[in-house]
mmCIF file of C-alpha atoms and ligand atoms in Angstrom:
data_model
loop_
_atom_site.group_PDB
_atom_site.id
_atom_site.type_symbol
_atom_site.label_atom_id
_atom_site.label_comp_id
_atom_site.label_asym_id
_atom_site.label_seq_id
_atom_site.Cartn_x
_atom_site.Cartn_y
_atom_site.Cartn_z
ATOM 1 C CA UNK A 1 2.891 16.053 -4.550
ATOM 2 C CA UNK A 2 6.667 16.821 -5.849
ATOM 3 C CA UNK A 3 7.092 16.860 -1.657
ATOM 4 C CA UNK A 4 5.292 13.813 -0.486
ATOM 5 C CA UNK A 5 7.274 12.589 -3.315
ATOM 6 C CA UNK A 6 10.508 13.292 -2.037
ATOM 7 C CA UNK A 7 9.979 12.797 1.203
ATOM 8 C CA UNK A 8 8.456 9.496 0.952
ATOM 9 C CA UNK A 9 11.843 8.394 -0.748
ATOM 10 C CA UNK A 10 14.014 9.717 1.861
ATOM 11 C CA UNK A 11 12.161 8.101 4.569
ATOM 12 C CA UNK A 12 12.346 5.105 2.736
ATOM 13 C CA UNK A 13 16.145 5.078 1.616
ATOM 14 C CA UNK A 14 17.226 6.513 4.969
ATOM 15 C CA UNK A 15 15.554 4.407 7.724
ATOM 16 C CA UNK A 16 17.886 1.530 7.614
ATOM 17 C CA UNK A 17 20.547 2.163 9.998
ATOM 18 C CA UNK A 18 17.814 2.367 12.882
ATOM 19 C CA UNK A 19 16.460 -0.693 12.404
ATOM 20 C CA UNK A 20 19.954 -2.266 12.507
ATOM 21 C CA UNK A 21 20.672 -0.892 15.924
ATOM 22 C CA UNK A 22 17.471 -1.935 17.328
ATOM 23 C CA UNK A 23 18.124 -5.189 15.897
ATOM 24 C CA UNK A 24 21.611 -5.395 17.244
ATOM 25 C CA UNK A 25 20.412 -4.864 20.868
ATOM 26 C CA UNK A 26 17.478 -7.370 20.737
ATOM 27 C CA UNK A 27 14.987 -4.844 20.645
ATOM 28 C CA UNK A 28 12.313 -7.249 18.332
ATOM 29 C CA UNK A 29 9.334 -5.461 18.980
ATOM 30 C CA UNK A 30 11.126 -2.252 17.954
ATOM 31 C CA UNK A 31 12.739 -4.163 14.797
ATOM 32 C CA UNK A 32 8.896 -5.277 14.001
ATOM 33 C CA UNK A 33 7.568 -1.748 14.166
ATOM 34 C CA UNK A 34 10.277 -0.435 12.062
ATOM 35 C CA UNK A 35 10.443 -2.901 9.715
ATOM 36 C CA UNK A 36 7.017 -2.831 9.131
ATOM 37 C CA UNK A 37 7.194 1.478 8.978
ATOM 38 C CA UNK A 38 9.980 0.429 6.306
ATOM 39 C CA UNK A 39 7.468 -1.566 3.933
ATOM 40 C CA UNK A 40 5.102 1.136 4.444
ATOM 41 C CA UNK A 41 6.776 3.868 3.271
ATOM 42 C CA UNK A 42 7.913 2.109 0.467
ATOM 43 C CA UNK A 43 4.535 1.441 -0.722
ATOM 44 C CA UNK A 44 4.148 4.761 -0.588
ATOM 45 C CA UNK A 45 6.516 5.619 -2.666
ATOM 46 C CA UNK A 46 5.710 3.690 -5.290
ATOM 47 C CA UNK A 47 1.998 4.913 -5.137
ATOM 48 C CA UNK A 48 3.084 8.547 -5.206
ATOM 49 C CA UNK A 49 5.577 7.958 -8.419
ATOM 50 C CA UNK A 50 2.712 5.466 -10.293
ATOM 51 C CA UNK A 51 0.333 8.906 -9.584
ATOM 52 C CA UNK A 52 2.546 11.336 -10.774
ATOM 53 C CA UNK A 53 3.226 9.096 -14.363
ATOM 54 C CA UNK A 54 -0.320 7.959 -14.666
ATOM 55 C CA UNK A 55 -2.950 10.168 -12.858
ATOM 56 C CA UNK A 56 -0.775 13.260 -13.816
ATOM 57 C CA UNK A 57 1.215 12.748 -16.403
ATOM 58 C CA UNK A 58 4.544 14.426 -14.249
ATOM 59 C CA UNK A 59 7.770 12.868 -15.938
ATOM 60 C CA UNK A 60 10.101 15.918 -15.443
ATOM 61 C CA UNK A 61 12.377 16.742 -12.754
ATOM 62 C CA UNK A 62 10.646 18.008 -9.940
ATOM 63 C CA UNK A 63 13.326 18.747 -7.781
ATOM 64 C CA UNK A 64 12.823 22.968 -8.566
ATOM 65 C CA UNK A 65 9.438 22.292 -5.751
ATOM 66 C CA UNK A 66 12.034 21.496 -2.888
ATOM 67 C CA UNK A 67 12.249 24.753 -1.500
ATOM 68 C CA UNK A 68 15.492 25.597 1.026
ATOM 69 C CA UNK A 69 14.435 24.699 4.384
ATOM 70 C CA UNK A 70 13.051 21.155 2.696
ATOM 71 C CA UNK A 71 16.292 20.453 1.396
ATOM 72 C CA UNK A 72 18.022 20.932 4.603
ATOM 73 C CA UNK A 73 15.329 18.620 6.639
ATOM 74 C CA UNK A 74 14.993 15.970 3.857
ATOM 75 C CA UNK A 75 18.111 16.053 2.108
ATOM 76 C CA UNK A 76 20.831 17.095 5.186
ATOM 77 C CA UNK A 77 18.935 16.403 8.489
ATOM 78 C CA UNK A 78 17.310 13.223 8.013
ATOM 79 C CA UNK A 79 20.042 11.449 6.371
ATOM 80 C CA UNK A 80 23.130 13.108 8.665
ATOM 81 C CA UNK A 81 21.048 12.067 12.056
ATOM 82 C CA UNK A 82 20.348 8.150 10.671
ATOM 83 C CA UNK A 83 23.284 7.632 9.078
ATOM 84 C CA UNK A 84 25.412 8.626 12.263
ATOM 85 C CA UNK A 85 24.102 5.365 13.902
ATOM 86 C CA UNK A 86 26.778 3.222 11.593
ATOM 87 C CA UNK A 87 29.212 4.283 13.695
ATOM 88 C CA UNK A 88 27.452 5.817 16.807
ATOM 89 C CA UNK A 89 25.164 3.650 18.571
ATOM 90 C CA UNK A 90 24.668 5.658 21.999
ATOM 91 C CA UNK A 91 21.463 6.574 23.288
ATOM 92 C CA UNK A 92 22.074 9.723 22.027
ATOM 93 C CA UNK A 93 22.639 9.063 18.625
ATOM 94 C CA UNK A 94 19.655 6.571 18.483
ATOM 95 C CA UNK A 95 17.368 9.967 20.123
ATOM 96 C CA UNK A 96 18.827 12.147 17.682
ATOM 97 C CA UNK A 97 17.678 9.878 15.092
ATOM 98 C CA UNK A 98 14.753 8.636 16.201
ATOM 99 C CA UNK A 99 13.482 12.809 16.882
ATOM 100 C CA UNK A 100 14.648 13.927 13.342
ATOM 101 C CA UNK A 101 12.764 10.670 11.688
ATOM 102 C CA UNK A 102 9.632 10.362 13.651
ATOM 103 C CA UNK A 103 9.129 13.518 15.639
ATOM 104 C CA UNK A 104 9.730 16.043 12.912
ATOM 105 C CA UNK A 105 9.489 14.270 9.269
ATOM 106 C CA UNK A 106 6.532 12.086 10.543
ATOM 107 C CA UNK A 107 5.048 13.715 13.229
ATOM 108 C CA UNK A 108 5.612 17.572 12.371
ATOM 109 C CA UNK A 109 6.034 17.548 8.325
ATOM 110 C CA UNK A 110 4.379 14.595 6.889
ATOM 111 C CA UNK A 111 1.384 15.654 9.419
ATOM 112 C CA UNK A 112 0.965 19.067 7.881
ATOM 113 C CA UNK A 113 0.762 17.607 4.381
ATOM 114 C CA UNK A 114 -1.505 14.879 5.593
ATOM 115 C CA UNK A 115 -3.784 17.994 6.466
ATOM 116 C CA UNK A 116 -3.205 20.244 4.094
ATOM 117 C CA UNK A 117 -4.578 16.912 1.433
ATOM 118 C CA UNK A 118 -7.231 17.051 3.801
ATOM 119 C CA UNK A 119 -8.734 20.778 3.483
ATOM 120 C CA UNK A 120 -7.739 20.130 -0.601
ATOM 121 C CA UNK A 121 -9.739 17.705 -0.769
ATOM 122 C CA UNK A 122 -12.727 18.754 1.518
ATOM 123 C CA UNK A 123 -12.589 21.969 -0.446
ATOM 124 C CA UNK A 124 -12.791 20.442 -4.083
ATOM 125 C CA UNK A 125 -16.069 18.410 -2.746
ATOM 126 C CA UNK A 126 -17.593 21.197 -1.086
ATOM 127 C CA UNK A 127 -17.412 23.214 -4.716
ATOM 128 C CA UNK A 128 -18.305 20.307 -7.438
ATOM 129 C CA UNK A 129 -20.457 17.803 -5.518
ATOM 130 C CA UNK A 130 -23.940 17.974 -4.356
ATOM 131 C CA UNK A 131 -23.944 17.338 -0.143
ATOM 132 C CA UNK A 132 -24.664 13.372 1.082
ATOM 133 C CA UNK A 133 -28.691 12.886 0.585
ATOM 134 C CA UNK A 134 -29.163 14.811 -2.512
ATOM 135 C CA UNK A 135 -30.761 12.564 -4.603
ATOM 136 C CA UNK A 136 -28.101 12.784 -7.094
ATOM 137 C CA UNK A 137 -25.860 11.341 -4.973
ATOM 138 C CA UNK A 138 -28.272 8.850 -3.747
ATOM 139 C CA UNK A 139 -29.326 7.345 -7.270
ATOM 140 C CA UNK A 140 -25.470 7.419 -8.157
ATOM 141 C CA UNK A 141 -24.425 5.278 -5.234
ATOM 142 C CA UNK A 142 -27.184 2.824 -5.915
ATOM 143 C CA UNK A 143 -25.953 2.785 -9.707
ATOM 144 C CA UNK A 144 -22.234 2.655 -9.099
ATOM 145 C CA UNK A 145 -22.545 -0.326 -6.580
ATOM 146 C CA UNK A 146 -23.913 -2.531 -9.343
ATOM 147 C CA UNK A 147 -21.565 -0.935 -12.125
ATOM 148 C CA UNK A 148 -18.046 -1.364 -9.943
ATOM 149 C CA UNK A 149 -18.372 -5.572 -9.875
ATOM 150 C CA UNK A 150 -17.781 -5.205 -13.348
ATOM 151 C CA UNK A 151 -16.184 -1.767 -14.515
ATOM 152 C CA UNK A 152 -12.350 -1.637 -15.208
ATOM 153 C CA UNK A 153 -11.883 1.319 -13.484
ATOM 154 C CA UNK A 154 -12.757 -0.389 -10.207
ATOM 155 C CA UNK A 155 -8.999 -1.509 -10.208
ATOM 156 C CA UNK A 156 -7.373 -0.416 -6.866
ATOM 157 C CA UNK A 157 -5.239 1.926 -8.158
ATOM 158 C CA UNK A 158 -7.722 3.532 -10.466
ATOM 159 C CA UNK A 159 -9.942 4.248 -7.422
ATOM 160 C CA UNK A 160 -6.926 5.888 -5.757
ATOM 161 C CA UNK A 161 -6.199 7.859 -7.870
ATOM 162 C CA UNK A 162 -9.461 8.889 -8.241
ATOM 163 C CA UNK A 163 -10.093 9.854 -4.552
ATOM 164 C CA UNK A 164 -6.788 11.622 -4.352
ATOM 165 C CA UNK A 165 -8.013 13.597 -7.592
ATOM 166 C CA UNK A 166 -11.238 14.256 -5.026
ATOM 167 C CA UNK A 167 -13.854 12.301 -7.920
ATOM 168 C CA UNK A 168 -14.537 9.800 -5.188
ATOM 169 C CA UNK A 169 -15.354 9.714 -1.576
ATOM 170 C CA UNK A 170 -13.919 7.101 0.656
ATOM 171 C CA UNK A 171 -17.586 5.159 0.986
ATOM 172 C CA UNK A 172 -18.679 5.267 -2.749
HETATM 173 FE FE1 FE2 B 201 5.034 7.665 3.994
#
């Protein structure tokens, strides 16, 4: 979590000089896509910090997690590459950029945590939950669908939380 943490803010704090070269050449549909990725990732940081004070209770410095080869991607690589484009807007630059960002933070990195959440999560089901069609499940499915309408902890962010913490499935 300390790393989707992390990264999450450098994605967030370092995207900016893209989307003011694709806006400086007209490239709107470009600017829309990024500007939109923007939003998004800072949504996600805030989700990430809100369940690391409230799910987990995680106040401290986590910065020990970041191991060597993290630091140089998130915290040399990522910010060198975008922040060349404030005074180096050549196709080049813009790749450069663009591969570092979306190729290998996005499409390498964040993809391997998205799956390593994945088999977590799969794994923590598979071990304290009876399968879909036990009866158990079935009679608390019918029970929780009249509970939620009026149950605090049907909140949004509750119910995050709780299906990142693997107490939930996506359809209850
Ligand atoms: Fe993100």
């Amino acid at each position: 979590m300390a790393l989707f943490q992390a990264g999450e803010e450098g994605v967030t704090s370092d995207l900016l000089p893209l989307i003011m070269v694709v806006a400086s050449e007209g490239r709107i549909e470009e600017e829309i896509f990024l500007t939109s990725f923007l939003w998004e990732e800072a949504k996600h940081v805030e989700f990430f910090r809100r369940w690391l004070d409230e799910v987990v209770g995680a106040h401290q410095d986590l910065g020990h997690y970041l191991t060597p080869s993290y630091r140089q991607l998130f915290l040399a690589e990522l910010p060198k590459s975008l922040n060349a484009l404030k005074t180096d807007q050549s196709t080049a630059a813009q790749i450069r950029a663009s591969v570092t960002y979306n190729m290998i933070i996005e499409g390498v990195l964040a993809e391997t945590g998205y799956h390593g959440f994945r088999e977590s999560l799969e794994s923590q089901r598979a071990a304290a939950r009876p399968a879909p069609g036990h009866p158990a499940v079935v009679a608390r499915r019918k029970s929780s669908h009249s509970i939620r309408s009026v149950s605090p902890s049907n909140r949004p962010d509750q119910r995050n939380a709780r299906r990142l913490a693997g107490h939930e499935r996506p359809d209850e």
